[in-house]
Tab-separated table of C-alpha atoms in Angstrom:
chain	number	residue	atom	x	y	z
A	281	UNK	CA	35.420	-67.903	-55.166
A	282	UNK	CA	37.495	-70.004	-52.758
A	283	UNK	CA	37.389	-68.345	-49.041
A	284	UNK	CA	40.858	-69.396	-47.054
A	285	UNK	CA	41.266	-67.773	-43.105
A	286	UNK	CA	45.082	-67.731	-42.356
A	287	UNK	CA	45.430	-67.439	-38.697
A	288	UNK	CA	48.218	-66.658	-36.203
A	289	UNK	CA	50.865	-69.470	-35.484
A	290	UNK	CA	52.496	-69.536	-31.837
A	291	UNK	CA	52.460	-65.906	-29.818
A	292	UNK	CA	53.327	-62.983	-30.728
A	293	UNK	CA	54.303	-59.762	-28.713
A	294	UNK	CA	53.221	-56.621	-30.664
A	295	UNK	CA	49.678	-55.930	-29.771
A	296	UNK	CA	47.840	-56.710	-33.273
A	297	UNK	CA	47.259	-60.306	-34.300
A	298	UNK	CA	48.327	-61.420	-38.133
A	299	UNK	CA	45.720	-60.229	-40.765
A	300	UNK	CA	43.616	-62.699	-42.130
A	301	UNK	CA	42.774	-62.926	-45.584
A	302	UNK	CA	39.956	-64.102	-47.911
A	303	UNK	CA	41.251	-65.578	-51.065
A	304	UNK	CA	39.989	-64.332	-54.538
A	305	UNK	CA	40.356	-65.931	-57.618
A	306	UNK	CA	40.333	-62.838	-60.494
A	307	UNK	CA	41.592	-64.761	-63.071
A	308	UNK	CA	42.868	-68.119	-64.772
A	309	UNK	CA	44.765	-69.333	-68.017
A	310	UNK	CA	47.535	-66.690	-68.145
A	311	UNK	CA	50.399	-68.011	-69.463
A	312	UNK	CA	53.109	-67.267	-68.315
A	313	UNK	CA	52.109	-64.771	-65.012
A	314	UNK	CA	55.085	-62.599	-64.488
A	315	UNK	CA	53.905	-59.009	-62.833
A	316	UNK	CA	50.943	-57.701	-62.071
A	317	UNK	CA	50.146	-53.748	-61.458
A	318	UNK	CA	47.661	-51.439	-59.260
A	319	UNK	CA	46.542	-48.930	-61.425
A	320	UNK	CA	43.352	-46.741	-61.867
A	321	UNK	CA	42.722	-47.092	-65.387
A	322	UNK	CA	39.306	-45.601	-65.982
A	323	UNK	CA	39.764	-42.561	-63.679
A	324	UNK	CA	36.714	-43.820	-61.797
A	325	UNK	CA	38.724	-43.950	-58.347
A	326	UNK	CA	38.833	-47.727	-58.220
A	327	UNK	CA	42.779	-49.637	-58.037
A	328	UNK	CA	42.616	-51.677	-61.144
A	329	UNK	CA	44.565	-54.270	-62.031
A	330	UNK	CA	46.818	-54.754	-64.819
A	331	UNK	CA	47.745	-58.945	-65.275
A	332	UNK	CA	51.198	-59.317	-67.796
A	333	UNK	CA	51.955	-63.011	-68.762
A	334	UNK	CA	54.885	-63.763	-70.883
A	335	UNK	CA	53.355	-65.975	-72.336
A	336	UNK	CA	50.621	-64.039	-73.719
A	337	UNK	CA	50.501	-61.373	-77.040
A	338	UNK	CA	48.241	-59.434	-74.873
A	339	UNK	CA	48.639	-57.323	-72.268
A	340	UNK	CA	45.165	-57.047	-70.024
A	341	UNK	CA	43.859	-55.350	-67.577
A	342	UNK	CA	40.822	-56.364	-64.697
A	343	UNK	CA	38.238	-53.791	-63.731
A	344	UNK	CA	37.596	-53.132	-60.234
A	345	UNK	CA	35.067	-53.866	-58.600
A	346	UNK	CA	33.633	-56.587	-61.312
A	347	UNK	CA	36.859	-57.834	-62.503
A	348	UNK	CA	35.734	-57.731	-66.286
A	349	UNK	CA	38.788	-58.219	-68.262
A	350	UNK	CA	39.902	-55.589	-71.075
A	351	UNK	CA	42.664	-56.294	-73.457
A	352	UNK	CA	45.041	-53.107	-73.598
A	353	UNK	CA	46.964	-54.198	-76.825
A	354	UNK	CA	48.387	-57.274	-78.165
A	355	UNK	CA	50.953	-58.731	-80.617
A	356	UNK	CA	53.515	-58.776	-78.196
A	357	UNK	CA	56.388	-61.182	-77.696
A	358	UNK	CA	57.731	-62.416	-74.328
A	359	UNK	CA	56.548	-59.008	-72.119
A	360	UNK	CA	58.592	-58.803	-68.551
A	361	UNK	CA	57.693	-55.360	-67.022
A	362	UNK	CA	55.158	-52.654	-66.999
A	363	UNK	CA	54.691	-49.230	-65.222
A	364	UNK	CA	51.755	-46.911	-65.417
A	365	UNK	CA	51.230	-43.649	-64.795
A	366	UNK	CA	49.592	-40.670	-65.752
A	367	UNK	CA	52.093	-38.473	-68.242
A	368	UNK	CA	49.599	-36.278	-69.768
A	369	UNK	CA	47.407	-35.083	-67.497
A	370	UNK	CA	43.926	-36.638	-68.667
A	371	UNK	CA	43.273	-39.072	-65.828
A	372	UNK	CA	44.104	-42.032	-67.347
A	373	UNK	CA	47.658	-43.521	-66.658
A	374	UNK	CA	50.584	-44.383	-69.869
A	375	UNK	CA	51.837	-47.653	-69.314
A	376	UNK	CA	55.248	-48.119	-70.262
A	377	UNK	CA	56.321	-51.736	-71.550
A	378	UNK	CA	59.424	-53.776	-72.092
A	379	UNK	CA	58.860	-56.920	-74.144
A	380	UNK	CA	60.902	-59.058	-76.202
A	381	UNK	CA	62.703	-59.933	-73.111
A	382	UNK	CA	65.083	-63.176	-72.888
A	383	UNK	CA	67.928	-64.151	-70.264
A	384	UNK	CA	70.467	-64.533	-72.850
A	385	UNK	CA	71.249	-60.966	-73.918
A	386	UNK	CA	72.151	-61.994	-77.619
A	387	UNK	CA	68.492	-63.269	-77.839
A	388	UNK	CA	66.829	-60.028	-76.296
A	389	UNK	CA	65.773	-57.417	-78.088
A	390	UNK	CA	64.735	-55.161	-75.016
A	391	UNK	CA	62.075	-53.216	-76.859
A	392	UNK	CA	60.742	-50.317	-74.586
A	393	UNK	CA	57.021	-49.124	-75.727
A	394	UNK	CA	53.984	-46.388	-74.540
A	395	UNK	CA	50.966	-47.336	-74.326
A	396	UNK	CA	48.523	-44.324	-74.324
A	397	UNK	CA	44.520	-44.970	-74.342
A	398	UNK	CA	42.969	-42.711	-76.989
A	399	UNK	CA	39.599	-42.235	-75.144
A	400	UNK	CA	38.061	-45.156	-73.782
A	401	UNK	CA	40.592	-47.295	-71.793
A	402	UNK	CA	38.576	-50.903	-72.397
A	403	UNK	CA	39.007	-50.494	-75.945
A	404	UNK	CA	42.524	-51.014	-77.406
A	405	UNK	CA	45.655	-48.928	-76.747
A	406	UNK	CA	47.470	-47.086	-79.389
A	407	UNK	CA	51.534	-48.866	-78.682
A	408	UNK	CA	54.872	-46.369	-79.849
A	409	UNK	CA	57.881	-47.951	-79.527
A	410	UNK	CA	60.486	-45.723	-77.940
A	411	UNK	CA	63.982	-47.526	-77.208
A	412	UNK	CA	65.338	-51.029	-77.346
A	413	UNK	CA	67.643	-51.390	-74.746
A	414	UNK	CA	69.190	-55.646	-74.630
A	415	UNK	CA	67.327	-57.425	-71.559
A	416	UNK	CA	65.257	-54.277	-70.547
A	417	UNK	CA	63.481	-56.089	-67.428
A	418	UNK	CA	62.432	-54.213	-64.464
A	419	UNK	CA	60.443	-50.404	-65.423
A	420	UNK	CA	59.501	-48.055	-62.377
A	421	UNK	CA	58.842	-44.369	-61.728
A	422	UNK	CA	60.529	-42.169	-59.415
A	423	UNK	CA	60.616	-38.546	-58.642
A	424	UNK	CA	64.426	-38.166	-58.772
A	425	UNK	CA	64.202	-34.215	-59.055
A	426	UNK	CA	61.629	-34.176	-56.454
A	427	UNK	CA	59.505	-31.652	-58.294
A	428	UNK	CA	56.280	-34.194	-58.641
A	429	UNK	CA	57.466	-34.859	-62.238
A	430	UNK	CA	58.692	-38.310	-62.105
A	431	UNK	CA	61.040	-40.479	-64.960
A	432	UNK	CA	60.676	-44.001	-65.953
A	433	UNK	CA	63.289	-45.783	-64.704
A	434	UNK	CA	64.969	-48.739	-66.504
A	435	UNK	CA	67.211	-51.875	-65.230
A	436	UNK	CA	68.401	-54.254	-67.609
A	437	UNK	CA	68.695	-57.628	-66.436
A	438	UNK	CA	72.356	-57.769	-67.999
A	439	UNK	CA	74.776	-56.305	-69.945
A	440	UNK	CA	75.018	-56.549	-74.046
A	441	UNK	CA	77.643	-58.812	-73.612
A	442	UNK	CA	77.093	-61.004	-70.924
A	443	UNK	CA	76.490	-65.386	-71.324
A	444	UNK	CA	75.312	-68.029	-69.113
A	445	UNK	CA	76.344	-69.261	-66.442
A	446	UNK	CA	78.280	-66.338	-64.668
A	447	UNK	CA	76.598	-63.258	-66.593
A	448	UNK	CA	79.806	-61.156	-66.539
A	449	UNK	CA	79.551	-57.516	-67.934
A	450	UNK	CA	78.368	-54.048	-66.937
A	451	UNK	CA	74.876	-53.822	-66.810
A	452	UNK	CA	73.309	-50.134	-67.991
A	453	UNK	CA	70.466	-48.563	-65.304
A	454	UNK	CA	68.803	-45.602	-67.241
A	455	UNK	CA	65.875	-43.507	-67.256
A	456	UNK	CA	63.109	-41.277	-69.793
A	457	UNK	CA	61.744	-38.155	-69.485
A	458	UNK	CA	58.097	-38.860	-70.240
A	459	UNK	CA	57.239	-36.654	-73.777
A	460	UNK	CA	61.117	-36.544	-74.836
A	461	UNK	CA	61.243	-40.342	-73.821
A	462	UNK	CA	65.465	-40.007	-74.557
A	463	UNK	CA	67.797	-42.822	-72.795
A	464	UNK	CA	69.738	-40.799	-70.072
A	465	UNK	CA	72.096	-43.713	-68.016
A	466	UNK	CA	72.091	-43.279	-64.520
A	467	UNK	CA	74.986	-46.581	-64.234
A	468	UNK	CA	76.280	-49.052	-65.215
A	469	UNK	CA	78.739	-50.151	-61.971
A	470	UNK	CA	76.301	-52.589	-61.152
A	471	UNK	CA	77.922	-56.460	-62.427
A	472	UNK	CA	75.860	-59.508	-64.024
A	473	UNK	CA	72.437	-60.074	-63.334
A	474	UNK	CA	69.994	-57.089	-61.801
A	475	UNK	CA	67.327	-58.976	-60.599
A	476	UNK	CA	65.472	-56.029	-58.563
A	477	UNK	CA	65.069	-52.707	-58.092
A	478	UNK	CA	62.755	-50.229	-55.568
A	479	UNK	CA	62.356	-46.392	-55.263
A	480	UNK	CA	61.862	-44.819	-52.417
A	481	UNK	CA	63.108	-41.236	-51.112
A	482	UNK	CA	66.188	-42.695	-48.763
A	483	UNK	CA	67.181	-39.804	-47.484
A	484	UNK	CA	63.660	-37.411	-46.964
A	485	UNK	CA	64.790	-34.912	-48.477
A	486	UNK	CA	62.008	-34.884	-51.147
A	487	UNK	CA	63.779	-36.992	-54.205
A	488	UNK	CA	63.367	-40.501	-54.710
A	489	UNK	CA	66.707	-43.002	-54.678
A	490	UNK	CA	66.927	-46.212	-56.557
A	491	UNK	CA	67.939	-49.174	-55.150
A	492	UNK	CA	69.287	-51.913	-56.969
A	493	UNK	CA	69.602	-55.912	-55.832
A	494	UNK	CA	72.160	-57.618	-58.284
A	495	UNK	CA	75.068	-60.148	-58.257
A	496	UNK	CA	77.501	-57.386	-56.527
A	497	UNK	CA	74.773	-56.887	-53.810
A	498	UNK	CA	72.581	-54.080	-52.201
A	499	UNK	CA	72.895	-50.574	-53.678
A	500	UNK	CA	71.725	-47.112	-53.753
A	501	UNK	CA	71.698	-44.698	-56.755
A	502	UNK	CA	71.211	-40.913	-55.388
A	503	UNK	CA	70.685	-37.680	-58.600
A	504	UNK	CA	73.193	-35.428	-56.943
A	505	UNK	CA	72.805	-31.419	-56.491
A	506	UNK	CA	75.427	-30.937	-58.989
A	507	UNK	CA	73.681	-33.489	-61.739
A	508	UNK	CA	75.831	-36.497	-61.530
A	509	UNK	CA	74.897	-40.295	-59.650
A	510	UNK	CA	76.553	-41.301	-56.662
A	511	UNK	CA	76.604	-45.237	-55.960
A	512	UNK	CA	76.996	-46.537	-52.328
A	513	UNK	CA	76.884	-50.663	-51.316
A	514	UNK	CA	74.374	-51.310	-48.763
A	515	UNK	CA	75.620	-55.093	-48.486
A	516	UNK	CA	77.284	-57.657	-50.651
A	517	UNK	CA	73.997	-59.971	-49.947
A	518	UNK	CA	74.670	-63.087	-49.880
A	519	UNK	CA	78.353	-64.106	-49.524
A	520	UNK	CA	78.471	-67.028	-51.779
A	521	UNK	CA	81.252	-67.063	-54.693
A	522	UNK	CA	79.936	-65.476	-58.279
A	523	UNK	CA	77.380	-66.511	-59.745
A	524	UNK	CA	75.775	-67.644	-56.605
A	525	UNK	CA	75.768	-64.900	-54.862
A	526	UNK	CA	74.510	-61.404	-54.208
A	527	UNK	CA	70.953	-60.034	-54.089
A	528	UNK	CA	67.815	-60.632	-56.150
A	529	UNK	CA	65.229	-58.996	-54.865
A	530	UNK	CA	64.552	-55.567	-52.834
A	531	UNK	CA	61.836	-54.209	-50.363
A	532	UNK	CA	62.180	-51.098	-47.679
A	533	UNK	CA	60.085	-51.716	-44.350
A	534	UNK	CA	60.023	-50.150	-40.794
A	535	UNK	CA	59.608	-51.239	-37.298
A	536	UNK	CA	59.348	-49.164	-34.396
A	537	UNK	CA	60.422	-46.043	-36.687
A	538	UNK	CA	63.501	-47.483	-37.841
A	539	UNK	CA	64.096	-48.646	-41.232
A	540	UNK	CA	65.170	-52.407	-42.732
A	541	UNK	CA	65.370	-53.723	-45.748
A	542	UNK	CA	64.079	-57.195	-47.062
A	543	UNK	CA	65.621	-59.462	-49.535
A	544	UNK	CA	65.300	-61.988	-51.633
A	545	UNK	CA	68.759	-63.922	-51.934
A	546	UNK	CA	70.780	-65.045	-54.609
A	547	UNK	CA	69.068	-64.800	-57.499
A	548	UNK	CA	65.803	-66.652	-57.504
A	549	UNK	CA	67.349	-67.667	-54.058
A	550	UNK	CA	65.634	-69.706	-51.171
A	551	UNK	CA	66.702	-67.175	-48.468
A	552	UNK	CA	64.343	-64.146	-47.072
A	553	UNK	CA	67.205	-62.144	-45.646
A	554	UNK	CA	66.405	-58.807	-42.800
A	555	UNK	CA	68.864	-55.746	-42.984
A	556	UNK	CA	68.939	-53.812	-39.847
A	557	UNK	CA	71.560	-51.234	-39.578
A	558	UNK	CA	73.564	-50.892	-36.596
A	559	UNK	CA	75.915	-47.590	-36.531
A	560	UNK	CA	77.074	-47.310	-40.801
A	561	UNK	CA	76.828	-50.979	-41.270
A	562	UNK	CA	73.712	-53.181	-42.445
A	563	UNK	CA	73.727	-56.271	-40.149
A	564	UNK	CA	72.486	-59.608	-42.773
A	565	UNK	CA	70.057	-61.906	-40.796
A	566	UNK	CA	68.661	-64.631	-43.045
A	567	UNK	CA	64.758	-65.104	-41.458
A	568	UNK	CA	63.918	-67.709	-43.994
A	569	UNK	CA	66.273	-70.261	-45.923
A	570	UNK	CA	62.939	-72.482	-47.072
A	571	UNK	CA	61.985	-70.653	-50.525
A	572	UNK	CA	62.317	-72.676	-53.492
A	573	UNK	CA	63.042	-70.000	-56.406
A	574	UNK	CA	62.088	-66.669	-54.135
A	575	UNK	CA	60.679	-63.858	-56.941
A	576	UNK	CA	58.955	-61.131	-55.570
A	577	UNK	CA	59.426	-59.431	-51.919
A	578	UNK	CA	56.966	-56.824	-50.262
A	579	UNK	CA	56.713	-54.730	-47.161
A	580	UNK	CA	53.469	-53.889	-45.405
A	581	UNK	CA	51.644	-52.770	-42.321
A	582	UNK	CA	48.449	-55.649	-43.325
A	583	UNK	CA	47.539	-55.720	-39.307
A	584	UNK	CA	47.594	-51.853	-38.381
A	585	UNK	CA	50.066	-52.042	-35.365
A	586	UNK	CA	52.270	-49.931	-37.288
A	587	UNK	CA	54.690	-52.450	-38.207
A	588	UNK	CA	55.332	-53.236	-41.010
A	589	UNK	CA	55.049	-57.037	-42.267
A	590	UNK	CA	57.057	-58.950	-45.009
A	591	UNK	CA	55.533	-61.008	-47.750
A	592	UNK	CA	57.479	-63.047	-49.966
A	593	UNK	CA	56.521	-65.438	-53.273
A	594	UNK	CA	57.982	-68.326	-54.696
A	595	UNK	CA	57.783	-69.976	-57.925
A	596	UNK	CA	59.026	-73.379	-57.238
A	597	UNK	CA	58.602	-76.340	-55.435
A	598	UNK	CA	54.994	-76.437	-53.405
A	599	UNK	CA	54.707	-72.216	-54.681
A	600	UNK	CA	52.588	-70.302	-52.772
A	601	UNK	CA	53.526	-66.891	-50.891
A	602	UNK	CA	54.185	-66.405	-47.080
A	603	UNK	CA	54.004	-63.714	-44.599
A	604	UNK	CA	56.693	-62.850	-42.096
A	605	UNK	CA	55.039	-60.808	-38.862
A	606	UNK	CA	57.460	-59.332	-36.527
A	607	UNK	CA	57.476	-60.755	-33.236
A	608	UNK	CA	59.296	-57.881	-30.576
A	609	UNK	CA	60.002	-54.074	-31.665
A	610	UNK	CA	63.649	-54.949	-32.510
A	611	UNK	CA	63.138	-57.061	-35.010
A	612	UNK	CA	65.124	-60.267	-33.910
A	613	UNK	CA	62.451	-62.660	-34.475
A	614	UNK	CA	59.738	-63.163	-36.967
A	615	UNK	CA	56.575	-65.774	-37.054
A	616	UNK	CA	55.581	-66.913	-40.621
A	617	UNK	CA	52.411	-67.602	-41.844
A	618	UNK	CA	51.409	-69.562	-44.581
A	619	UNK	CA	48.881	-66.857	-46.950
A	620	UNK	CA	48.778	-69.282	-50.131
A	621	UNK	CA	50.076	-72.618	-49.900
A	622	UNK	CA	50.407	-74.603	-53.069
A	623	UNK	CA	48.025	-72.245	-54.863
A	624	UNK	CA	49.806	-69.897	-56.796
A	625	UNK	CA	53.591	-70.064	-58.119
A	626	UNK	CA	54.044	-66.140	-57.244
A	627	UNK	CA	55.936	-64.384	-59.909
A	628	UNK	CA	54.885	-61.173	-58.356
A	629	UNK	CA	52.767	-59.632	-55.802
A	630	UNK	CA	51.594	-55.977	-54.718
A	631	UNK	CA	50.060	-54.753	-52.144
A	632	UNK	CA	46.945	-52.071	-52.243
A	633	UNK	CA	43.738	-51.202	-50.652
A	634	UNK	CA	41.737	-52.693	-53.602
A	635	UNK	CA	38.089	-52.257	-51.748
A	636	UNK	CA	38.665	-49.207	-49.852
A	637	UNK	CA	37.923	-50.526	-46.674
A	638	UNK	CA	41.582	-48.858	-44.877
A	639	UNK	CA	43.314	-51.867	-44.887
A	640	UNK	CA	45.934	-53.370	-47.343
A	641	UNK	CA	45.436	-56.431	-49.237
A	642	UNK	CA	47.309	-58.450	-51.475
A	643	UNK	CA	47.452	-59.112	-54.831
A	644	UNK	CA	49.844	-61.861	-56.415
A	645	UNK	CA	50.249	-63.232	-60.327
A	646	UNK	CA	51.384	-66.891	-60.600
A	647	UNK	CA	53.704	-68.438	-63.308
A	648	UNK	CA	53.703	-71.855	-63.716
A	649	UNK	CA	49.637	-71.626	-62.091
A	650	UNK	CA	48.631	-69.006	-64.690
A	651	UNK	CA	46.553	-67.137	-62.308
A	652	UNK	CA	45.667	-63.685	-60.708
A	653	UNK	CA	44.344	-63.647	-56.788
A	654	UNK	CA	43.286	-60.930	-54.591
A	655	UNK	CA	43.756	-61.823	-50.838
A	656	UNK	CA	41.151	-59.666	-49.383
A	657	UNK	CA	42.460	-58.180	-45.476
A	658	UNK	CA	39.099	-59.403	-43.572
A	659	UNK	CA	38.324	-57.095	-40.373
A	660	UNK	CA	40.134	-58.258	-36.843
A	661	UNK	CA	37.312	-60.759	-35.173
């Protein structure tokens, strides 16, 4: 194990200092890194963690606190996406899967499967396929009916009919019923690619909204009383012509109480871009214009001042994945901190208390470096 200490760069004015980190090296050789997934998989209390490389047939999972690696299933062509969760009730979660993924829609078969552990969870998984929808790409739950009973929601990265370079069609945003596991569409307003998507309940009033980060921009999907899905723009991202512009990536954060949103923009973009909202409209600050194929955004309180932080990683040029700490209570300026430089090229992150110690750490898996870290949250000195 490699130990790394990232420490605070220039002053900053809210009380905590920046988190530092211990570095972790889980895993190696995965082709391909694309997502990786907090998940209790043995229903022994733990966070494990479940590592999906494109690249790979197999789909495997790491054992907290060991790290042994299990293989959940394999045969499996060019996975994007997993989500797990418990659907039946036995303590150990379904994962949901969408492999035989490609950019080019003609070339994507978009096959949705469920992955359900028949007893022990380190040996394999039985695998039913239950939809092919073209590009299927990003799979999430969410409690849209707010009665605890969540659906697997879908994005597609593009519509059926969409081609290189500008991507132009409708693309479909559905969701399944776990046990009926029917295609119900939710949208399809949203233009070219879909990059990102993130639940949370907008509104507190119990249900959980989708929001969507695509070519067209920033935008929420709400279930209605009376059954149907209202659509509202947050922002048009960034304001560069089609294909270059829009949104790519999506996180919700909070300082002082009030909400913001981070983004990753265009697609794959170099920009880390900070909503704030100022009377109806969401005010675009770009934070960050340094990120060399941006992929995966998060927002976190790591430091316990009960702000929350933003962490962004990027695939390309040096990789790596940074931090972004706010530096007043209005959020008007932000410090950024270096958490892997060079290391990893961050396809995805998450961020969980992996050693139960109170305090959130970090998680990332890395593309074109193959690997799977754990960035520990040390105690304050």
């Amino acid at each position: 194990m490699r130990f790394a200490v990232f420490l605070a760069l220039g002053s900053l004015l809210h009380a905590a200092e920046p988190a530092r980190f211990a570095e972790h090296t889980i895993a190696t050789g995965l082709k391909g890194g694309y997502q990786v997934v907090v998940a209790d998989l043995n229903h022994d209390g733990k966070p494990d963690l479940i590592a999906l490389a494109s690249g790979m047939p197999e789909l495997v999972w790491y054992e907290n606190p060991t790290w042994e690696r299990h293989v959940i299933a394999g045969g499996f062509s060019r996975m994007i996406n997993c989500a797990a969760r418990d659907t039946d009730g036995d303590g150990i979660p379904e994962i949901v899967l969408a492999s035989g993924f490609s950019n080019e829609a003609n070339n994507s078969a978009g096959i949705v499967s469920v992955l359900h552990a028949d007893g022990d969870p380190r040996r394999p998984w039985k695998v039913t396929e239950i939809d092919r929808l073209t590009t299927s790409h990003r799979l999430r739950w969410a409690d849209i009916f707010g009665n605890g009973k969540k659906v697997l929601v879908n994005a597609a990265l593009t519509g059926a009919r969409a081609e290189a370079p500008d991507y132009r069609d409708h693309t479909p945003l559905v969701f399944y019923r776990p046990g009926e596991w029917k295609r119900e569409m939710i949208g399809s307003e949203n233009g070219g690619v879909v990059h990102g998507i993130y639940v949370v309940d907008w509104d507190g009033d119990g249900r959980d909204e989708i929001l969507t980060a695509s070519f067209v921009g920033i935008h929420l999907y709400k279930l209605e009383k009376d059954g149907r899905w209202s659509r509202t723009e947050i922002s048009e991202g960034d304001p560069s012509a089609w294909p270059k512009g829009g949104s790519s990536d999506v996180a919700v954060g909070q300082i002082g109480g009030k909400r913001y949103l981070a983004a990753i923009e265009p697609w794959h973009g170099n920009q880390v871009v900070l909503y704030r909202q100022q009377a109806k409209e969401w005010q675009r600050r770009v934070i960050d214009a340094s990120l060399v194929d941006g992929h995966t955004i998060w927002s976190a309180d790591l430091n316990g001042d009960g702000n929350d932080e933003i962490i962004a990683g990027f695939r390309g040029g040096s990789h790596g994945v940074v931090i972004y700490y706010p530096e007043d209570p209005s959020g008007d300026r932000w410090s950024k901190h270096q958490l892997d430089d060079g290391g990893i090229a961050a396809a995805a992150c998450a961020v969980a208390d992996l050693n139960g110690d109170g305090r959130m750490d970090i998680t990332c898996i890395g593309s074109a470096t193959a690997n799977l870290k754990w960035y520990e949250n040390l105690p304050p000195r």
